[in-house]
Amino acid sequence: MAGKPTAAANPGRSPALLALVFGVFLFIVGVTATGQSILVSSHVTTQSIDAVVAADASLVRILVNGTLGPADLDPATLSSTRAAALQAELAVVASRGDILRIEVRTPTGALLFASDGLAQSATESPDFAVAAAGSTSASIGPAADPQLGTAQVFTEALPITTAGTVRAVLTVTRDAQPVLARIEAARQEIVFVTLTAALIVAFVLYLIFRSAHGRLRRQTVALVEATRRDPLTGTLNHGAIVVALAGIIETARASGSALEVGLVDIDNFRLLNDTHGDAAGDTALLELCRLLSACAPQGSIVGRYGPDEFLVISEPGIVAALRPALEQLRSDLGQVSLQYGDSEQLPLTVSAGICAFPLDADSVTGLLSIAAMVLGEAKGSGGDAVRVAEAAGATPAFTKSFDILQGLVIAIDTKDRYTKRHSEDVARYADFLVDRLRLAPELRQAIHVAGLLHDVGKIGIPDQILRKPAKLTAEEMGIIQQHVALGHMIVRDLPQLELVKAGIRFHHERWDGRGYLDRLEGEQIPLIARILAVADAFSAMTTTRPYRKAFSVDESLVRLEDSVGTQLDEALVRAFVLGIRTAEDPPLPGMEVGRPRIWTPIDRVA
């Protein structure tokens, strides 16, 4: 049964289309050639006039400097004998080129002498008026004097000046026909070159058309494949990755195998886009895709599941490999820095949720729903975390017995993982400084608790400000500053915590009185708050923040020393810096149980 004719079966279609393309192409060429001719005519005319004027200007300088004197330019002092001599010299000059007449007039138009000896009336041409005002002028136009023997003349008016004053005007009249002939020749050459190029391009276009006709068929297959790929990352798009998951589940079900599904999401992606634009988000997505493809277990499939989410599907029969891979991804991302414009170096972190077939669900929708729930828990804990479904719903046992202070620490962790890590570091650094100062054990305990709770007021700060991956505006900074007041309000009703309250309230006061919120200065600031300020500053500088990467320990210590007398108490800074640089086992950023030291003190006490 015959089908509908195709382009290949009906070759008449291709010549017709080709003729249409040629027709449009030749029309464009014709318009282009006409435009080029007009432009070239204008440019060549200008260049020709400029070239002649430049040559004649040199001639005038030679003539004036070598022949004319001041008396020659004044009708009252110019004798008839001298005028005749000058006329003869001008006639010699005029005979050497296409010059029809050279004349010299006063600025008022009175004729002094001319190459042909004819006493024509004073000219009132625009060129003469321009030259009388001190500027050179030239133009092509019809001949006013039939005795010149040509219909078109090229007239130049050049001022003769002495000490900045126009003493006379020298007018050169040429036959314009040679100039016009050069312009016409140039126009014809441009048209010829344009038409020749058009014929060559037409032939090349014909060859391209034939090649494209065959290539279109080959590209059809590629286009079908492109509909399955994300245009930015090149991974499978949402629809294709879901279809792939359905097929892999059926394969696993038939073979009785298990598989894992991981949903990976970029932390604070919306804020990154809102702050730095879509191009910044695309850069983050490409970097994540590159590392995720490298870390994913062998045989797994990666696809872009959402705007900032990627789905990873393990090979059936391979389990317990996805979490180590995603933890490796988190580790690799720790070495990545993003920078947009004049921003600081920004971190790139992800959260991930993992579930398994058939342990957690036995359908596509079930697995995707559970992965999304587990991912939500990972993001809710502050981000930069990997969670598995079997632990998703577990209630930590410690929440049943923690006292009020421990409950506040948990609240900080829930709000923002960075804030919790930062608070733990501040408590460690403050403990170290207290030990260096040999303060009382009671004060040490209060400072430790205050270090853990000093940022508890950030519970009330909106996420879009707290996690903004860029510098804060003045208004946003004002909101951030209120966290000390809010933290003080949260703990003010707890008994026997006066020192802790003072640390929370005043740890952002500055030694020079320019801190917030109470503008205390010097020793007006409670000691506990001054200690926390040193620990807080060191932690802030050595910790990666949403808006910049961490500084090195050495650079942070130098910056601490630079803040002496302005932001921080000098005695406390000296004790802390000396301790970090000389102690055998100082508290350092990144030091946790089971993790290696990332910095070694450069100074030792003998």
Coordinates of C-alpha atoms in Angstrom, one line a residue:
M1 CA 0.0 0.0 0.0
A2 CA 1.5 3.3 -1.1
G3 CA 2.2 5.9 1.5
K4 CA 2.2 9.6 1.3
P5 CA 5.0 11.0 -0.9
T6 CA 8.1 12.2 0.9
A7 CA 10.7 14.7 0.0
A8 CA 12.9 11.9 -1.2
A9 CA 10.1 10.3 -3.3
N10 CA 9.1 13.6 -4.9
P11 CA 12.3 15.3 -6.0
G12 CA 10.3 18.2 -7.6
R13 CA 9.9 19.7 -4.2
S14 CA 13.7 20.2 -3.6
P15 CA 14.3 22.2 -6.9
A16 CA 11.3 24.4 -6.1
L17 CA 12.5 25.1 -2.6
L18 CA 16.0 25.7 -3.9
A19 CA 14.7 28.2 -6.5
L20 CA 12.9 30.0 -3.8
V21 CA 16.0 30.2 -1.7
F22 CA 18.0 31.4 -4.7
G23 CA 15.4 34.1 -5.4
V24 CA 15.5 35.5 -1.9
F25 CA 19.3 35.3 -1.9
L26 CA 19.7 37.2 -5.2
F27 CA 17.3 39.8 -4.0
I28 CA 19.3 40.3 -0.9
V29 CA 22.5 40.4 -3.0
G30 CA 21.0 43.1 -5.2
V31 CA 19.9 45.3 -2.3
T32 CA 23.4 44.8 -0.8
A33 CA 25.2 45.7 -4.0
T34 CA 23.1 48.8 -4.4
G35 CA 23.8 49.9 -0.9
Q36 CA 27.5 49.2 -1.2
S37 CA 27.6 51.2 -4.4
I38 CA 26.1 54.2 -2.7
L39 CA 28.3 53.9 0.3
V40 CA 31.4 53.4 -1.8
S41 CA 30.5 56.4 -4.0
S42 CA 30.3 58.6 -0.9
H43 CA 33.5 57.3 0.7
V44 CA 35.5 57.5 -2.6
T45 CA 34.3 61.0 -3.2
T46 CA 35.3 62.1 0.2
Q47 CA 38.7 60.4 0.0
S48 CA 39.4 61.8 -3.5
I49 CA 38.6 65.3 -2.4
D50 CA 40.7 64.9 0.7
A51 CA 43.6 63.6 -1.2
V52 CA 43.5 66.5 -3.8
V53 CA 43.0 69.1 -1.1
A54 CA 46.0 67.7 0.9
A55 CA 48.2 67.9 -2.1
D56 CA 47.1 71.4 -3.0
A57 CA 47.5 72.5 0.6
S58 CA 51.2 71.5 0.3
L59 CA 51.5 73.4 -2.9
V60 CA 50.1 76.5 -1.3
R61 CA 52.5 76.3 1.6
I62 CA 55.4 76.0 -0.9
L63 CA 54.1 78.9 -2.9
V64 CA 53.4 81.1 0.0
N65 CA 56.6 80.4 1.9
G66 CA 58.9 80.6 -1.2
T67 CA 57.2 83.3 -3.3
L68 CA 54.6 85.5 -1.6
G69 CA 55.4 88.3 0.8
P70 CA 53.2 90.5 2.9
A71 CA 53.2 93.2 0.3
D72 CA 51.9 90.8 -2.3
L73 CA 48.7 90.3 -0.4
D74 CA 47.7 94.0 -0.1
P75 CA 46.2 95.7 -3.1
A76 CA 47.6 99.0 -2.0
T77 CA 51.2 97.7 -2.1
L78 CA 51.0 95.2 -5.0
S79 CA 52.4 96.7 -8.1
S80 CA 51.3 95.7 -11.6
T81 CA 54.8 94.4 -12.4
R82 CA 54.8 92.2 -9.3
A83 CA 51.2 91.0 -10.1
A84 CA 52.3 90.0 -13.6
A85 CA 55.3 88.1 -12.2
L86 CA 53.1 86.2 -9.7
Q87 CA 50.5 85.5 -12.5
A88 CA 53.2 83.9 -14.5
E89 CA 54.3 81.7 -11.6
L90 CA 50.7 80.6 -11.0
A91 CA 50.3 79.8 -14.7
V92 CA 53.4 77.5 -14.5
V93 CA 51.9 75.7 -11.5
A94 CA 48.5 75.3 -13.2
S95 CA 50.0 73.8 -16.3
R96 CA 51.5 70.8 -14.4
G97 CA 48.1 69.2 -13.4
D98 CA 44.4 69.2 -14.2
I99 CA 44.2 72.8 -12.9
L100 CA 42.0 75.2 -14.9
R101 CA 42.6 78.3 -12.9
I102 CA 44.4 79.5 -9.8
E103 CA 43.5 82.9 -8.3
V104 CA 44.3 84.8 -5.1
R105 CA 41.8 87.2 -3.6
T106 CA 41.6 89.3 -0.5
P107 CA 39.2 88.1 2.2
T108 CA 36.7 90.7 0.9
G109 CA 36.8 89.2 -2.6
A110 CA 39.0 91.6 -4.4
L111 CA 41.2 89.8 -7.1
L112 CA 44.9 90.2 -6.5
F113 CA 46.2 88.0 -9.4
A114 CA 45.2 84.8 -11.3
S115 CA 46.9 82.2 -13.4
D116 CA 44.9 83.1 -16.6
G117 CA 45.1 86.8 -16.1
L118 CA 41.3 87.2 -16.3
A119 CA 39.8 89.7 -13.9
Q120 CA 36.6 87.8 -13.0
S121 CA 34.2 89.2 -10.5
A122 CA 34.5 88.4 -6.8
T123 CA 33.0 85.1 -5.9
E124 CA 30.4 84.6 -3.2
S125 CA 30.6 80.8 -3.1
P126 CA 30.3 78.9 0.2
D127 CA 33.8 77.6 -0.3
F128 CA 35.3 81.1 -0.5
A129 CA 33.3 82.2 2.6
V130 CA 34.6 79.2 4.6
A131 CA 38.2 79.9 3.6
A132 CA 37.9 83.6 4.3
A133 CA 36.9 82.6 7.8
G134 CA 40.1 80.6 8.2
S135 CA 39.2 77.0 7.1
T136 CA 39.9 75.0 4.0
S137 CA 36.8 74.0 1.9
A138 CA 36.3 72.0 -1.3
S139 CA 33.4 70.8 -3.4
I140 CA 32.3 69.4 -6.8
G141 CA 29.7 71.3 -8.8
P142 CA 28.7 72.7 -12.2
A143 CA 31.1 75.2 -13.8
A144 CA 29.9 78.8 -13.5
D145 CA 32.3 80.1 -16.2
P146 CA 31.8 78.6 -19.7
Q147 CA 35.4 79.6 -20.6
L148 CA 36.7 76.8 -18.3
G149 CA 35.7 74.3 -20.9
T150 CA 34.1 71.7 -18.7
A151 CA 30.6 71.1 -17.2
Q152 CA 31.8 70.0 -13.7
V153 CA 34.6 71.6 -11.7
F154 CA 36.4 70.8 -8.5
T155 CA 36.8 73.9 -6.5
E156 CA 39.2 74.4 -3.5
A157 CA 39.4 77.5 -1.3
L158 CA 42.5 77.6 0.9
P159 CA 43.2 80.5 3.4
I160 CA 46.6 82.2 3.4
T161 CA 47.2 83.3 7.0
T162 CA 49.8 85.3 8.8
A163 CA 50.0 85.2 12.6
G164 CA 46.5 83.6 12.7
T165 CA 44.9 86.3 10.5
V166 CA 43.5 85.4 7.0
R167 CA 45.4 87.7 4.6
A168 CA 44.1 86.2 1.4
V169 CA 42.2 83.2 -0.1
L170 CA 43.8 81.0 -2.8
T171 CA 41.2 79.3 -5.0
V172 CA 42.1 76.3 -7.2
T173 CA 39.6 75.3 -9.9
R174 CA 40.1 71.8 -11.4
D175 CA 38.4 69.7 -14.0
A176 CA 36.2 67.3 -12.0
Q177 CA 35.9 64.7 -14.7
P178 CA 39.0 62.7 -13.7
V179 CA 37.8 62.5 -10.1
L180 CA 34.3 61.5 -11.1
A181 CA 35.7 58.9 -13.4
R182 CA 37.7 57.3 -10.5
I183 CA 34.6 57.2 -8.4
E184 CA 32.6 55.5 -11.1
A185 CA 35.3 53.0 -11.7
A186 CA 35.4 52.1 -8.0
R187 CA 31.6 51.7 -8.0
Q188 CA 31.8 49.3 -11.0
E189 CA 34.5 47.3 -9.3
I190 CA 32.5 46.9 -6.1
V191 CA 29.4 45.8 -8.1
F192 CA 31.5 43.3 -10.1
V193 CA 33.2 41.9 -6.9
T194 CA 29.8 41.6 -5.2
L195 CA 28.1 39.8 -8.0
T196 CA 31.1 37.4 -8.4
A197 CA 31.0 36.6 -4.7
A198 CA 27.2 36.1 -5.0
L199 CA 27.6 33.5 -7.7
I200 CA 30.2 31.7 -5.7
V201 CA 28.0 31.7 -2.6
A202 CA 25.1 30.6 -4.6
F203 CA 27.0 27.5 -5.8
V204 CA 28.2 26.8 -2.3
L205 CA 24.6 27.2 -1.0
Y206 CA 23.5 24.6 -3.5
L207 CA 26.1 22.2 -2.2
I208 CA 25.1 22.9 1.4
F209 CA 21.4 22.4 0.5
R210 CA 22.1 19.0 -0.9
S211 CA 24.2 18.0 2.1
A212 CA 21.7 19.4 4.6
H213 CA 18.9 17.5 3.0
G214 CA 20.6 14.2 3.8
R215 CA 21.8 15.4 7.2
L216 CA 18.2 16.3 8.3
R217 CA 17.3 12.6 8.2
R218 CA 20.3 11.8 10.4
Q219 CA 19.5 14.6 12.8
T220 CA 16.0 13.3 13.4
V221 CA 17.4 10.5 15.6
A222 CA 19.6 13.0 17.5
L223 CA 16.6 15.2 18.0
V224 CA 14.6 12.4 19.5
E225 CA 17.5 11.7 21.9
A226 CA 17.7 15.4 22.7
T227 CA 14.1 15.4 24.0
R228 CA 15.3 13.0 26.7
R229 CA 18.2 15.2 27.8
D230 CA 18.4 18.3 30.0
P231 CA 19.8 21.1 27.8
L232 CA 22.0 22.5 30.6
T233 CA 23.6 19.5 32.2
G234 CA 23.2 16.9 29.4
T235 CA 21.8 14.3 31.9
L236 CA 18.4 12.6 31.5
N237 CA 15.6 15.1 32.1
H238 CA 12.7 14.6 34.5
G239 CA 10.5 12.5 32.3
A240 CA 13.4 10.3 31.0
I241 CA 14.8 9.6 34.5
V242 CA 11.4 8.6 35.8
V243 CA 10.8 6.3 32.9
A244 CA 14.3 4.9 33.5
L245 CA 13.4 4.3 37.1
A246 CA 10.2 2.4 36.2
G247 CA 12.2 0.2 33.8
I248 CA 14.9 -0.5 36.4
I249 CA 12.3 -1.4 39.1
E250 CA 10.7 -3.9 36.7
T251 CA 14.1 -5.5 36.0
A252 CA 14.8 -5.6 39.8
R253 CA 11.4 -7.1 40.6
A254 CA 11.8 -9.8 37.9
S255 CA 15.2 -10.7 39.3
G256 CA 14.4 -10.3 42.9
S257 CA 17.1 -7.7 43.3
A258 CA 17.2 -4.6 45.4
L259 CA 18.2 -1.1 44.3
E260 CA 18.7 2.4 45.8
V261 CA 17.4 5.8 44.8
G262 CA 19.0 9.0 46.0
L263 CA 17.5 12.5 45.6
V264 CA 20.2 15.3 45.8
D265 CA 19.3 18.9 46.2
I266 CA 21.4 22.1 46.2
D267 CA 21.1 24.0 49.5
N268 CA 19.9 27.6 49.3
F269 CA 19.6 27.4 45.5
R270 CA 16.6 29.8 45.3
L271 CA 18.5 32.4 47.4
L272 CA 21.6 31.9 45.1
N273 CA 19.5 32.5 42.0
D274 CA 17.6 35.5 43.5
T275 CA 20.8 37.1 44.7
H276 CA 23.3 36.5 41.8
G277 CA 21.0 35.6 38.9
D278 CA 20.2 32.6 36.8
A279 CA 23.8 32.4 35.4
A280 CA 25.0 31.8 39.0
G281 CA 22.5 29.0 39.5
D282 CA 23.5 27.4 36.2
T283 CA 27.2 27.4 37.2
A284 CA 26.3 25.7 40.5
L285 CA 24.2 23.1 38.7
L286 CA 27.0 22.3 36.2
E287 CA 29.6 22.0 39.0
L288 CA 27.3 19.7 41.0
C289 CA 26.5 17.6 37.9
R290 CA 30.2 17.2 37.2
L291 CA 31.1 15.9 40.7
L292 CA 27.9 13.9 41.0
S293 CA 28.7 12.0 37.8
A294 CA 32.2 11.3 39.0
C295 CA 31.1 10.1 42.5
A296 CA 28.0 8.1 41.5
P297 CA 28.5 4.3 41.8
Q298 CA 29.5 2.4 38.7
G299 CA 26.4 1.4 36.6
S300 CA 24.1 4.0 38.2
I301 CA 22.1 6.5 36.3
V302 CA 22.0 10.3 37.0
G303 CA 19.2 12.6 35.8
R304 CA 18.0 16.1 36.6
Y305 CA 14.8 15.6 38.5
G306 CA 13.9 19.2 39.3
P307 CA 15.2 22.7 39.0
D308 CA 17.9 22.1 41.6
E309 CA 17.5 18.3 42.2
F310 CA 19.2 15.3 40.7
L311 CA 18.0 11.7 41.0
V312 CA 20.6 8.9 41.2
I313 CA 19.5 5.3 40.6
S314 CA 21.8 2.5 41.5
E315 CA 22.3 -0.6 39.4
P316 CA 19.9 -3.5 40.5
G317 CA 21.7 -5.8 43.0
I318 CA 24.0 -3.1 44.2
V319 CA 23.0 -1.7 47.6
A320 CA 24.7 0.3 50.4
A321 CA 26.9 2.0 47.8
L322 CA 24.9 5.2 47.4
R323 CA 25.4 6.8 50.8
P324 CA 29.2 6.5 50.7
A325 CA 29.1 8.0 47.2
L326 CA 27.0 11.0 48.3
E327 CA 29.1 11.5 51.3
Q328 CA 32.1 11.6 49.0
L329 CA 30.2 14.2 46.9
R330 CA 29.7 16.4 50.0
S331 CA 33.4 16.1 50.7
D332 CA 34.4 17.0 47.1
L333 CA 32.0 20.0 47.2
G334 CA 33.9 21.3 50.2
Q335 CA 36.8 22.0 47.9
V336 CA 34.6 24.0 45.5
S337 CA 34.3 27.8 45.6
L338 CA 31.9 29.9 43.6
Q339 CA 32.3 33.6 43.0
Y340 CA 30.1 36.0 41.1
G341 CA 31.2 39.5 40.4
D342 CA 32.6 41.1 43.5
S343 CA 31.1 38.5 45.9
E344 CA 33.2 36.5 48.4
Q345 CA 34.0 32.9 47.5
L346 CA 30.8 31.0 48.1
P347 CA 30.4 27.4 49.3
L348 CA 28.4 24.8 47.4
T349 CA 26.6 22.3 49.6
V350 CA 23.9 19.7 49.0
S351 CA 21.4 17.7 50.9
A352 CA 20.4 14.2 49.9
G353 CA 17.7 11.6 50.8
I354 CA 18.1 7.9 50.1
C355 CA 15.6 5.1 50.0
A356 CA 15.6 1.5 48.7
F357 CA 13.5 -0.9 46.7
P358 CA 11.7 -3.0 47.9
L359 CA 12.6 -2.2 51.5
D360 CA 11.0 1.2 51.7
A361 CA 8.6 1.1 48.7
D362 CA 7.9 -1.1 45.7
S363 CA 6.7 1.5 43.1
V364 CA 8.0 4.5 41.3
T365 CA 5.7 7.0 43.1
G366 CA 6.4 5.4 46.5
L367 CA 10.2 5.6 46.1
L368 CA 10.1 9.1 44.9
S369 CA 7.8 10.2 47.7
I370 CA 9.9 8.7 50.4
A371 CA 13.1 10.1 48.9
A372 CA 11.5 13.5 48.9
M373 CA 10.5 13.2 52.5
V374 CA 14.0 12.1 53.6
L375 CA 15.5 14.9 51.6
G376 CA 13.2 17.3 53.4
E377 CA 14.4 16.1 56.7
A378 CA 18.0 16.5 55.6
K379 CA 17.3 20.1 54.5
G380 CA 15.3 20.8 57.6
S381 CA 18.2 20.0 59.8
G382 CA 20.2 22.8 58.2
G383 CA 21.3 21.2 55.0
D384 CA 24.7 19.8 53.9
A385 CA 23.6 16.3 55.1
V386 CA 22.8 12.9 53.8
R387 CA 19.8 11.0 55.3
V388 CA 18.5 7.4 54.6
A389 CA 14.9 6.4 54.8
E390 CA 15.4 3.9 57.6
A391 CA 16.4 6.7 59.9
A392 CA 13.9 9.2 58.6
G393 CA 11.2 8.7 61.1
A394 CA 13.2 7.8 64.2
T395 CA 12.8 10.1 67.2
P396 CA 16.1 10.7 68.9
A397 CA 16.1 9.3 72.4
F398 CA 17.9 12.3 73.9
T399 CA 14.9 14.6 73.2
K400 CA 13.0 12.8 75.9
S401 CA 15.4 13.7 78.7
F402 CA 17.2 17.0 77.7
D403 CA 16.7 19.9 80.0
I404 CA 15.7 23.4 78.8
L405 CA 19.3 24.5 77.8
Q406 CA 19.8 21.3 75.8
G407 CA 16.4 21.9 74.1
L408 CA 17.6 25.4 73.0
V409 CA 20.7 23.8 71.5
I410 CA 18.5 21.4 69.6
A411 CA 16.4 24.3 68.4
I412 CA 19.5 26.0 67.0
D413 CA 20.5 22.8 65.1
T414 CA 17.0 22.5 63.6
K415 CA 17.1 26.1 62.4
D416 CA 20.5 26.0 60.8
R417 CA 23.2 23.4 60.8
Y418 CA 25.9 26.1 60.3
T419 CA 24.6 28.0 63.4
K420 CA 24.9 24.9 65.5
R421 CA 28.4 24.0 64.3
H422 CA 29.4 27.6 64.8
S423 CA 28.0 27.7 68.4
E424 CA 29.9 24.5 69.3
D425 CA 33.1 25.9 67.9
V426 CA 32.6 29.2 69.8
A427 CA 32.1 27.2 73.1
R428 CA 35.4 25.2 72.4
Y429 CA 37.4 28.4 71.6
A430 CA 35.9 30.2 74.6
D431 CA 36.8 27.2 76.9
F432 CA 40.4 27.3 75.6
L433 CA 40.7 31.0 76.3
V434 CA 39.3 30.6 79.8
D435 CA 41.9 27.9 80.4
R436 CA 44.6 30.2 79.2
L437 CA 43.4 33.0 81.5
R438 CA 43.0 30.5 84.4
L439 CA 39.5 31.8 85.3
A440 CA 37.3 30.2 87.9
P441 CA 35.6 26.9 87.0
E442 CA 32.1 28.5 87.6
L443 CA 32.9 31.1 85.0
R444 CA 34.2 28.5 82.6
Q445 CA 30.9 26.6 82.8
A446 CA 28.9 29.7 82.2
I447 CA 31.0 30.7 79.3
H448 CA 30.7 27.2 77.7
V449 CA 26.9 27.4 78.0
A450 CA 26.9 31.0 76.6
G451 CA 29.0 29.9 73.7
L452 CA 26.5 27.2 72.8
L453 CA 23.5 29.7 73.1
H454 CA 25.1 33.0 72.0
D455 CA 23.3 32.8 68.6
V456 CA 20.0 31.3 69.9
G457 CA 18.2 34.5 68.8
K458 CA 18.8 33.6 65.1
I459 CA 15.9 31.2 65.5
G460 CA 13.8 34.3 64.8
I461 CA 15.7 35.5 61.7
P462 CA 14.1 34.7 58.3
D463 CA 15.9 32.0 56.3
Q464 CA 16.3 34.2 53.3
I465 CA 18.4 36.6 55.4
L466 CA 20.2 34.1 57.6
R467 CA 21.3 32.0 54.6
K468 CA 21.7 34.7 52.0
P469 CA 24.7 33.8 49.8
A470 CA 25.8 37.5 49.4
K471 CA 26.5 40.6 51.5
L472 CA 23.6 41.8 53.5
T473 CA 21.9 45.2 52.8
A474 CA 21.8 47.8 55.6
E475 CA 18.1 46.8 56.3
E476 CA 19.0 43.1 56.4
M477 CA 21.9 43.8 58.7
G478 CA 19.6 45.7 61.1
I479 CA 17.4 42.6 61.2
I480 CA 20.4 40.3 61.9
Q481 CA 21.5 42.6 64.7
Q482 CA 18.3 42.0 66.6
H483 CA 19.2 38.4 67.2
V484 CA 21.1 39.4 70.4
A485 CA 18.0 41.0 71.8
L486 CA 15.9 38.1 70.8
G487 CA 18.3 35.6 72.3
H488 CA 18.3 37.6 75.5
M489 CA 14.5 37.5 75.6
I490 CA 14.5 33.7 75.0
V491 CA 16.7 33.0 78.0
R492 CA 15.9 35.9 80.4
D493 CA 13.3 34.0 82.4
L494 CA 15.6 31.0 83.0
P495 CA 16.9 31.0 86.6
Q496 CA 20.6 31.5 87.7
L497 CA 21.8 32.4 84.2
E498 CA 22.9 36.1 84.6
L499 CA 26.3 35.5 83.1
V500 CA 24.9 33.5 80.2
K501 CA 22.4 36.3 79.5
A502 CA 25.1 38.9 79.5
G503 CA 27.2 36.9 77.1
I504 CA 24.2 36.5 74.7
R505 CA 23.2 40.1 74.9
F506 CA 26.6 41.8 74.6
H507 CA 28.9 39.5 72.6
H508 CA 28.6 41.8 69.5
E509 CA 29.6 45.0 71.4
R510 CA 33.0 46.4 70.3
W511 CA 35.9 47.6 72.3
D512 CA 35.7 51.0 70.5
G513 CA 31.9 51.4 71.3
R514 CA 30.8 50.8 67.7
G515 CA 29.1 47.5 68.2
Y516 CA 25.5 46.6 68.7
L517 CA 23.0 46.9 70.3
D518 CA 23.9 48.9 73.4
R519 CA 27.1 50.6 72.2
L520 CA 29.1 49.6 75.2
E521 CA 32.9 50.2 75.0
G522 CA 36.0 49.0 76.7
E523 CA 35.5 47.4 80.1
Q524 CA 31.9 48.4 80.2
I525 CA 31.4 45.2 78.2
P526 CA 31.1 42.2 80.6
L527 CA 34.2 39.9 80.5
I528 CA 32.1 36.9 79.4
A529 CA 30.9 38.9 76.3
R530 CA 34.5 40.0 75.5
I531 CA 35.7 36.4 75.6
L532 CA 32.8 35.2 73.4
A533 CA 33.6 38.0 71.0
V534 CA 37.1 36.7 70.4
A535 CA 35.9 33.1 70.1
D536 CA 33.0 34.2 67.8
A537 CA 35.3 36.2 65.5
F538 CA 37.8 33.3 65.1
S539 CA 35.0 30.8 64.4
A540 CA 33.3 33.1 61.9
M541 CA 36.5 33.6 59.9
T542 CA 37.6 29.9 59.9
T543 CA 34.2 28.6 59.0
T544 CA 32.7 28.4 55.5
R545 CA 29.6 30.7 55.4
P546 CA 26.7 30.8 52.9
Y547 CA 28.3 34.0 51.5
R548 CA 32.0 33.1 51.5
K549 CA 34.6 30.4 52.0
A550 CA 36.5 30.1 55.2
F551 CA 39.9 31.8 55.8
S552 CA 42.9 29.8 56.8
V553 CA 43.9 29.6 60.5
D554 CA 47.0 31.8 59.9
E555 CA 45.1 34.5 58.1
S556 CA 42.4 34.5 60.7
L557 CA 44.9 34.9 63.5
V558 CA 46.4 37.9 61.7
R559 CA 43.0 39.4 61.3
L560 CA 42.3 38.9 65.0
E561 CA 45.5 40.8 65.8
D562 CA 44.5 43.6 63.4
S563 CA 41.2 44.0 65.3
V564 CA 42.9 44.7 68.6
G565 CA 41.8 48.0 70.2
T566 CA 38.9 48.5 67.8
Q567 CA 36.7 45.4 67.8
L568 CA 38.3 43.2 70.5
D569 CA 40.0 43.4 73.9
E570 CA 43.8 43.4 73.3
A571 CA 44.7 41.2 76.3
L572 CA 42.2 38.5 75.4
V573 CA 43.3 38.5 71.7
R574 CA 47.0 38.2 72.7
A575 CA 46.3 35.3 75.0
F576 CA 44.1 33.5 72.4
V577 CA 46.5 33.9 69.5
L578 CA 49.5 32.9 71.6
G579 CA 47.7 29.8 72.8
I580 CA 46.7 28.7 69.3
R581 CA 50.2 29.2 68.0
T582 CA 52.1 27.6 70.8
A583 CA 49.8 25.1 72.6
E584 CA 50.4 21.4 72.1
D585 CA 46.8 20.6 71.4
P586 CA 44.8 23.8 70.6
P587 CA 41.2 23.7 69.5
L588 CA 41.2 24.1 65.7
P589 CA 38.5 24.3 63.0
G590 CA 37.4 21.0 61.7
M591 CA 38.7 19.0 64.7
E592 CA 36.1 16.5 65.7
V593 CA 36.3 13.0 67.1
G594 CA 37.9 10.7 64.6
R595 CA 38.9 13.5 62.2
P596 CA 42.5 14.5 61.6
R597 CA 44.0 17.9 62.5
I598 CA 44.0 20.3 59.5
W599 CA 46.5 22.8 60.9
T600 CA 49.7 22.6 63.0
P601 CA 50.9 25.3 65.3
I602 CA 54.0 27.0 63.8
D603 CA 55.4 27.9 67.2
R604 CA 56.2 25.7 70.1
V605 CA 57.1 26.4 73.7
A606 CA 60.4 24.7 74.7

